[in-house]
Amino acid sequence: MIFNVTLNDDDTLLGEDLFQNESAYRQVIAGVYANLALTGTDGAESSNIEGIDAGTSQFGRVLLYMQTLSADQMIWSYENDPGTREIQRNIWTAQNPLILGMYSRSHLTIALANNFLRETTVDKLDSRGVSESVRQNITAYRAEARLLRALSYYYMMDLFGKANFGTEADAINSVLPVADRAQLFEFIESELIAIENDLVPAGANEYGRADRGVAYMILAKIYLNAEVYIGENRYADCMNYCQQLLGSGYTLATEYKHNFMADNNTNSATNEIIFSIISDGSTTQNYGPTTVMINGSVGSLEVNGTEVGVSEGGWGGALRVRKEFAELWQGGNFGDDDRNTIISGDRPIGISDISDRDTGFIIQKFSNVSSTGQAGIDQTFVDTDFPLFRLADVNLMYAEAHLRGGGGSLDEAVQLINDLRSRANNPNLISNSDLTLPFILDERSRELHWEAHRRQDLIRFGLFTGGNYNWAWKGNGSNGIAIPSHLNLYPIPNFSMSANPNLTQNPGY
């Protein structure tokens, strides 16, 4: 795994002296990957972004907050935690620290990737006399750096609609131009297509590193959402990359829960997970999404933390689910569905007071226990990797792209959905007539909940803003109220605006 490299302080990643040792190239590309999991070089409490707390800038955690906490699946009990109240009530402003954390962390990945590309040009390698064996690895490393940069621009495009736009051609610390959604879309698309042959084939890279499968997944995602991003129907292109992924050797984990266990880096989930954010209770301690979700889901009377590999009290009932998500499992044959990990106890389904941790149902999807029953190495910082992309999402995208006119086969679309249901031991398989867009939206929530997709899905279906679909605490109303359309994009953080005079605020903020 590429994280088995000790990272230097981030400042040294820019130093010429670092590259006198040929092992530095692996070390520096490891630093680009590590920025997705870590917040600094001195443990979980450290932050390498000035002025931002480690807990509000871990990439996976702020992604989870912005994509999941802002929608209809999750509630965070402790609203005195900076930024959470505004995110989950859809009343955020440009001062929100979680929004700043996402914007800053993603741009740091871009900066680190750009630096790696500057330091690995043919001229630089020639001047250092780098060996041929190392150069062969650098070709793949460079492609991976470009992919990680494209991944960060993808999230900027999705969440903010614009980004400071820099490549390796721009001088370090220069004032950058700003790219809008259309420009970002074009760049992401062209980059991922250009690097395809330099990436390791899908599923063939060492664990923790990106390959063609990740590139195909990002392309499928941008094409699925192209009507939102650029006003164009690209469902046929989405279908093309879904088909490539389905033919790339990935297979569903033998058990749904394997994807969310402490050994999901070695159990059957390795066949399904296309790309993950690494979490290790010993070597990569961080307050990332799996640490948050596992600790946060325990602490009430109904759940003992030792069952899921953390301390008995966890984080005291920090996380619950909103009523609308809980209701997706009521009716039908969902009682034995492995994806249904809801624990209701004697508590009411609704949450009329967010601070009352004895209301609202809880779930136990993620666990710091392995598939063989062994608890993770640490009772706070978990061993469970966060599955950023997995094959189940491809099944669902194929079905949706087909329904939206992207081609493919209705029979195959239905079979792909039934494969997910069969794997989850749900006896209620669907027929062709059951496959509709509203069904897909609900099934995506059942299959992919708390995996940082929901806001994007609701926007694509036209249900995030406005009043066609209201969920508990949407718009700061206990039963949900309509919210204005400008909330489909997050604001540019004020701090970022002051750092780049080329940035302009998104409308409505």
XYZ file of C-alpha atoms in Angstrom:
509
model
C 0.000 0.000 0.000
C 1.361 3.391 -0.933
C 0.663 4.805 2.547
C 3.447 2.605 3.946
C 5.707 5.626 3.529
C 6.632 8.082 6.265
C 5.649 11.539 5.117
C 7.847 14.552 5.744
C 6.469 17.897 6.768
C 4.467 19.382 3.908
C 6.949 22.220 3.413
C 9.631 19.739 2.423
C 7.453 18.400 -0.377
C 8.374 21.554 -2.280
C 12.118 21.312 -1.638
C 14.695 20.331 -4.263
C 16.764 18.497 -1.652
C 13.995 15.969 -1.159
C 14.434 14.588 -4.673
C 18.099 13.718 -4.248
C 16.859 10.345 -3.039
C 14.993 8.378 -5.702
C 12.549 7.032 -3.097
C 11.226 10.586 -2.777
C 8.981 10.219 -5.823
C 6.931 7.514 -4.153
C 6.996 9.554 -0.952
C 5.633 12.678 -2.618
C 2.846 10.923 -4.524
C 1.976 9.241 -1.207
C 1.609 12.742 0.212
C -0.996 13.577 -2.417
C -2.995 10.471 -1.515
C -2.522 11.085 2.207
C -4.192 14.488 1.947
C -7.478 12.642 1.363
C -7.145 10.888 4.729
C -4.903 12.970 6.974
C -5.028 16.577 8.110
C -1.430 17.023 9.159
C 1.844 15.300 9.937
C 1.624 15.291 13.735
C -1.373 13.075 14.358
C -5.138 13.381 14.278
C -5.208 16.746 16.046
C -2.816 18.478 13.626
C -3.811 20.536 10.606
C -1.576 21.589 7.732
C -4.067 24.238 6.588
C -3.606 27.507 8.419
C -6.537 28.645 10.505
C -8.596 25.439 10.148
C -9.168 22.849 12.858
C -8.234 19.275 11.963
C -11.756 18.013 12.573
C -13.288 20.517 10.177
C -10.874 19.937 7.308
C -10.520 16.155 6.934
C -11.550 15.556 3.330
C -13.884 12.608 3.823
C -15.533 14.108 6.883
C -16.376 17.461 5.318
C -17.497 15.667 2.149
C -19.852 13.565 4.271
C -21.224 16.666 5.966
C -21.783 18.558 2.727
C -23.309 15.681 0.778
C -25.138 13.744 3.521
C -25.700 15.926 6.593
C -27.217 18.603 4.344
C -29.874 16.194 3.042
C -32.462 13.718 4.345
C -30.489 10.862 5.905
C -28.483 12.098 8.889
C -28.769 14.324 11.975
C -25.850 15.484 14.178
C -26.918 15.933 17.794
C -24.285 18.404 18.954
C -25.156 21.615 17.207
C -22.506 23.563 19.096
C -19.903 21.817 16.917
C -18.770 24.555 14.515
C -20.705 24.570 11.254
C -22.879 21.503 11.758
C -26.065 23.314 12.757
C -26.027 25.455 9.631
C -25.259 22.532 7.306
C -28.006 20.228 8.575
C -30.602 23.001 8.683
C -29.666 24.369 5.215
C -28.909 27.828 6.575
C -25.182 27.980 5.856
C -23.251 31.129 4.993
C -19.856 31.889 3.487
C -18.394 31.916 7.019
C -19.116 28.216 7.650
C -15.881 26.452 8.741
C -16.889 23.098 7.215
C -17.376 24.713 3.815
C -13.976 26.386 4.180
C -12.493 23.022 5.147
C -13.806 21.361 2.003
C -12.715 24.187 -0.271
C -9.249 24.405 1.265
C -8.550 20.687 1.557
C -9.490 20.037 -2.067
C -7.323 22.885 -3.287
C -4.415 21.532 -1.242
C -4.725 18.204 -3.072
C -4.613 20.129 -6.349
C -1.524 22.062 -5.202
C 0.278 18.897 -4.094
C -0.538 17.146 -7.369
C 0.658 20.137 -9.379
C 3.922 20.194 -7.450
C 4.513 16.506 -8.099
C 3.946 17.067 -11.816
C 6.383 20.019 -11.835
C 9.068 17.910 -10.205
C 8.707 14.898 -12.509
C 9.160 16.428 -15.952
C 11.648 14.767 -18.287
C 14.011 17.718 -17.852
C 13.912 17.471 -14.060
C 14.438 13.715 -14.129
C 17.333 14.099 -16.567
C 18.996 16.752 -14.432
C 18.876 14.441 -11.419
C 19.999 11.346 -13.313
C 16.968 9.369 -12.228
C 17.250 5.665 -13.038
C 15.165 4.003 -15.725
C 13.482 1.689 -13.215
C 12.199 4.655 -11.200
C 11.108 6.468 -14.376
C 8.882 3.540 -15.288
C 7.011 3.989 -12.014
C 6.859 7.757 -12.423
C 4.747 7.442 -15.570
C 1.985 5.819 -13.532
C 2.573 8.180 -10.614
C 2.093 11.185 -12.863
C -1.158 9.762 -14.205
C -2.354 9.173 -10.656
C -1.465 12.746 -9.670
C -3.512 14.026 -12.594
C -6.400 11.764 -11.577
C -6.350 12.971 -7.957
C -6.281 16.548 -9.229
C -9.272 15.800 -11.482
C -11.074 14.184 -8.524
C -10.648 17.362 -6.494
C -11.846 19.526 -9.365
C -14.853 17.188 -9.697
C -15.899 17.920 -6.135
C -15.278 21.637 -6.619
C -17.486 21.558 -9.708
C -20.213 19.648 -7.888
C -20.229 21.573 -4.605
C -19.167 25.090 -5.559
C -19.587 25.369 -9.336
C -16.157 26.976 -9.667
C -12.587 26.690 -8.427
C -9.237 28.413 -8.398
C -7.800 26.832 -11.496
C -4.150 25.923 -11.595
C -1.999 23.268 -13.221
C 1.697 22.449 -13.078
C 2.230 25.212 -15.651
C 1.348 27.858 -13.048
C 4.002 29.203 -10.725
C 3.747 28.296 -7.046
C 1.815 30.910 -5.031
C 0.662 32.755 -8.159
C -2.789 34.341 -8.224
C -4.868 31.861 -10.183
C -7.710 32.356 -12.630
C -11.122 30.918 -11.784
C -12.748 28.129 -13.798
C -16.524 27.841 -13.957
C -18.517 24.631 -14.165
C -18.288 24.266 -17.925
C -14.525 24.804 -17.888
C -14.037 22.381 -15.030
C -16.208 19.778 -16.742
C -14.146 20.035 -19.932
C -10.862 19.814 -18.025
C -11.900 16.812 -15.905
C -13.218 14.961 -18.941
C -10.169 15.625 -21.112
C -7.685 14.829 -18.331
C -9.219 11.489 -17.443
C -9.421 10.415 -21.068
C -5.843 11.544 -21.714
C -4.302 9.548 -18.853
C -6.227 6.313 -19.419
C -3.357 4.384 -20.996
C -0.863 5.514 -18.353
C -3.036 4.275 -15.496
C -2.857 0.712 -14.240
C -5.821 -1.345 -15.554
C -8.980 -1.237 -13.466
C -8.637 -3.156 -10.232
C -4.983 -4.016 -10.810
C -3.190 -1.387 -8.730
C -1.915 -1.945 -5.212
C -4.450 -1.219 -2.513
C -5.015 2.460 -1.818
C -3.894 3.649 -5.246
C -6.088 4.806 -8.113
C -6.321 3.097 -11.497
C -8.447 3.207 -14.645
C -11.497 2.086 -12.699
C -11.405 5.309 -10.676
C -11.078 7.365 -13.857
C -14.031 5.520 -15.413
C -16.056 6.103 -12.240
C -15.467 9.858 -12.191
C -16.355 10.042 -15.874
C -19.567 8.090 -15.299
C -20.421 10.463 -12.453
C -19.876 13.670 -14.403
C -21.873 12.320 -17.347
C -24.738 11.198 -15.083
C -24.918 14.733 -13.664
C -24.082 16.601 -16.868
C -27.526 18.178 -17.141
C -26.886 19.812 -13.772
C -23.294 20.778 -14.517
C -23.439 21.932 -18.144
C -27.070 21.597 -19.238
C -26.342 18.672 -21.583
C -27.715 15.132 -21.778
C -24.710 12.790 -21.529
C -26.462 9.652 -20.341
C -25.169 7.607 -23.261
C -21.617 8.476 -22.187
C -22.482 7.535 -18.608
C -23.773 4.200 -19.880
C -20.549 3.645 -21.829
C -18.393 3.978 -18.725
C -20.789 1.961 -16.588
C -20.458 -0.842 -19.109
C -16.672 -0.533 -19.048
C -16.689 -0.756 -15.257
C -19.063 -3.727 -15.280
C -16.654 -5.469 -17.646
C -13.497 -4.635 -15.684
C -13.508 -7.586 -13.283
C -15.123 -5.983 -10.248
C -17.648 -8.113 -8.385
C -20.025 -7.391 -5.525
C -18.765 -8.285 -2.070
C -20.229 -11.571 -0.916
C -21.906 -9.703 1.962
C -23.136 -6.112 1.928
C -21.654 -5.348 5.340
C -18.158 -6.395 4.256
C -17.894 -3.009 2.537
C -18.124 -1.213 5.880
C -16.035 -3.371 8.222
C -12.567 -2.960 9.702
C -11.082 -5.398 7.193
C -12.729 -3.984 4.075
C -9.223 -3.651 2.678
C -8.786 -7.450 2.709
C -12.218 -9.129 2.808
C -14.539 -9.656 -0.175
C -15.144 -5.888 -0.390
C -11.820 -5.525 -2.202
C -13.606 -6.868 -5.287
C -16.297 -4.193 -5.016
C -14.624 -1.049 -3.687
C -13.217 0.947 -6.593
C -11.571 3.666 -4.496
C -11.511 4.332 -0.772
C -10.248 6.825 1.771
C -7.789 4.946 3.934
C -8.363 4.686 7.674
C -6.054 2.834 10.015
C -6.337 3.006 13.789
C -2.577 2.947 14.171
C -0.813 4.513 11.190
C -3.360 6.973 9.762
C -5.249 8.233 12.800
C -7.715 10.907 11.728
C -11.202 12.194 12.421
C -12.441 10.950 9.076
C -15.904 9.803 8.037
C -15.731 6.234 9.334
C -14.342 7.308 12.700
C -17.163 9.855 12.911
C -19.940 7.491 11.835
C -18.956 4.508 13.965
C -18.324 6.488 17.142
C -21.237 8.800 16.427
C -23.766 6.003 15.979
C -23.294 4.625 19.486
C -23.781 5.960 22.985
C -27.494 5.483 23.445
C -29.176 2.780 25.511
C -29.762 0.659 22.414
C -26.174 0.402 21.195
C -23.030 -0.685 23.013
C -19.894 0.629 21.324
C -17.893 -2.504 22.045
C -20.164 -4.347 19.583
C -18.779 -2.192 16.771
C -15.193 -1.959 17.980
C -15.131 1.404 19.749
C -15.492 2.504 23.365
C -18.697 1.468 25.123
C -20.196 4.970 25.140
C -18.897 6.070 21.765
C -19.656 9.711 21.190
C -22.841 9.725 23.236
C -25.440 9.410 20.496
C -24.040 12.036 18.151
C -25.695 10.617 15.021
C -29.238 9.555 14.177
C -31.296 9.281 10.995
C -34.077 11.564 9.838
C -37.616 10.245 9.673
C -37.736 10.194 5.866
C -34.788 7.815 5.632
C -36.191 5.520 8.318
C -39.483 5.366 6.439
C -37.736 3.951 3.347
C -37.479 0.661 5.242
C -41.090 0.492 6.363
C -43.471 -1.612 4.304
C -42.334 -4.138 1.735
C -39.876 -6.891 2.582
C -37.066 -4.879 4.151
C -37.029 -6.460 7.599
C -34.333 -8.989 6.681
C -32.566 -6.796 4.122
C -28.887 -6.650 5.158
C -28.789 -2.983 4.185
C -31.379 -2.216 6.850
C -29.324 -1.665 10.001
C -31.874 0.596 11.695
C -32.237 0.270 15.462
C -35.494 1.809 16.632
C -35.724 0.671 20.250
C -38.568 2.381 22.063
C -37.783 5.781 20.613
C -40.017 7.820 18.290
C -39.122 7.947 14.613
C -39.302 11.739 14.458
C -36.854 14.281 15.881
C -38.683 17.350 17.135
C -35.705 18.530 19.184
C -32.295 17.863 17.623
C -30.572 17.989 21.021
C -32.793 15.184 22.370
C -30.661 12.120 21.605
C -33.426 9.742 22.704
C -35.552 10.579 19.653
C -35.023 9.423 16.116
C -33.801 6.019 14.964
C -30.124 5.078 14.707
C -28.206 2.833 12.328
C -25.235 0.527 12.626
C -23.992 0.414 9.023
C -20.276 0.975 9.627
C -18.257 -1.085 12.083
C -14.717 -1.202 13.486
C -14.957 -4.991 13.698
C -13.646 -7.294 10.984
C -15.614 -9.891 9.066
C -14.010 -12.518 11.333
C -15.143 -10.742 14.510
C -11.879 -9.032 15.477
C -12.092 -5.464 16.805
C -9.951 -2.746 15.270
C -6.624 -1.834 16.817
C -7.898 1.399 18.401
C -11.186 2.148 20.148
C -11.487 5.679 18.750
C -9.635 5.814 15.437
C -11.069 3.039 13.334
C -9.550 0.666 10.794
C -12.523 0.920 8.428
C -11.800 2.536 5.055
C -14.445 4.815 3.575
C -15.688 3.484 0.190
C -15.710 6.626 -1.922
C -16.701 4.631 -5.037
C -17.936 1.063 -5.272
C -19.462 -1.248 -7.860
C -22.992 -1.132 -6.402
C -23.193 2.509 -7.472
C -22.330 1.456 -11.027
C -25.282 -0.951 -11.037
C -27.561 1.880 -9.964
C -26.099 4.382 -12.432
C -26.573 1.913 -15.285
C -30.256 1.536 -14.411
C -30.776 5.286 -14.105
C -28.885 6.116 -17.294
C -31.021 3.546 -19.133
C -34.247 5.070 -17.847
C -33.044 8.515 -18.882
C -32.435 7.393 -22.463
C -28.766 6.455 -22.295
C -29.152 3.067 -23.961
C -28.309 -0.296 -22.527
C -30.852 -2.988 -21.786
C -33.913 -2.857 -19.547
C -33.453 -6.520 -18.701
C -29.852 -5.922 -17.650
C -30.801 -2.834 -15.650
C -33.372 -4.852 -13.707
C -30.903 -7.687 -13.198
C -28.289 -5.282 -11.827
C -30.773 -3.973 -9.273
C -31.834 -7.487 -8.351
C -28.185 -8.451 -7.913
C -27.967 -5.838 -5.165
C -31.176 -7.028 -3.552
C -30.161 -10.678 -3.747
C -26.795 -9.888 -2.187
C -28.672 -8.125 0.640
C -30.952 -11.167 1.142
C -34.013 -9.164 0.154
C -36.563 -11.570 -1.362
C -38.510 -8.731 -3.009
C -36.903 -8.776 -6.449
C -38.270 -6.326 -9.010
C -39.683 -6.805 -12.493
C -39.223 -4.577 -15.526
C -42.350 -2.586 -14.741
C -41.036 -1.735 -11.256
C -37.977 0.088 -12.551
C -38.813 3.794 -12.464
C -36.823 6.912 -11.643
C -38.511 7.417 -8.234
C -37.695 3.794 -7.426
C -34.040 4.387 -8.384
C -33.785 7.431 -6.118
C -35.142 5.455 -3.152
C -32.991 2.432 -3.923
C -29.881 4.605 -4.138
C -30.665 5.821 -0.616
C -31.154 2.298 0.680
C -27.955 1.003 -0.921
C -25.628 4.018 -0.620
C -26.790 5.889 2.494
C -24.103 7.721 4.467
C -21.632 7.299 1.580
C -21.679 10.993 0.563
C -23.968 10.828 -2.483
C -27.377 12.008 -1.324
C -27.241 15.776 -1.911
C -25.958 15.191 -5.438
C -28.718 12.669 -6.112
C -31.475 14.953 -4.851
C -30.191 17.836 -6.972
C -30.130 15.627 -10.071
C -33.740 14.666 -9.415
C -34.753 18.292 -8.818
C -35.668 17.655 -5.176
C -32.941 19.260 -3.068
C -34.150 22.849 -3.226
C -37.696 24.115 -3.655
C -40.651 22.521 -1.879
C -41.466 19.434 -3.943
C -39.779 17.289 -1.301
C -39.353 18.457 2.277
C -37.624 16.443 4.984
C -37.258 16.981 8.716
C -35.306 20.156 9.477
C -34.887 21.085 5.816
C -34.675 24.858 5.735
C -34.671 25.007 9.556
C -38.266 23.796 9.872
C -38.893 20.771 12.069
C -41.104 19.250 9.355
C -39.115 20.789 6.515
C -39.800 23.834 4.377
C -38.888 24.890 0.847
C -35.393 26.308 0.373
C -34.215 28.635 -2.421
C -32.517 27.286 -5.543
C -29.216 29.070 -4.924
C -28.559 26.484 -2.193
C -27.862 23.928 -4.931
C -24.361 25.410 -4.745
C -22.381 26.204 -1.641
C -20.936 29.684 -1.182
C -17.300 30.462 -1.819
C -15.757 30.847 1.658
C -15.023 34.444 2.600
C -11.448 33.536 3.519
C -10.884 32.085 0.031
C -12.431 35.152 -1.591
C -9.981 37.399 0.210
C -7.044 35.227 -0.900
C -7.871 35.357 -4.626
C -9.240 38.612 -6.078
C -10.374 36.704 -9.177
C -13.006 34.811 -7.196
C -16.584 36.014 -7.166
C -19.328 34.857 -4.825
C -22.004 32.459 -6.029
C -25.439 34.063 -6.560
C -27.678 34.346 -3.506
C -24.936 34.651 -0.900
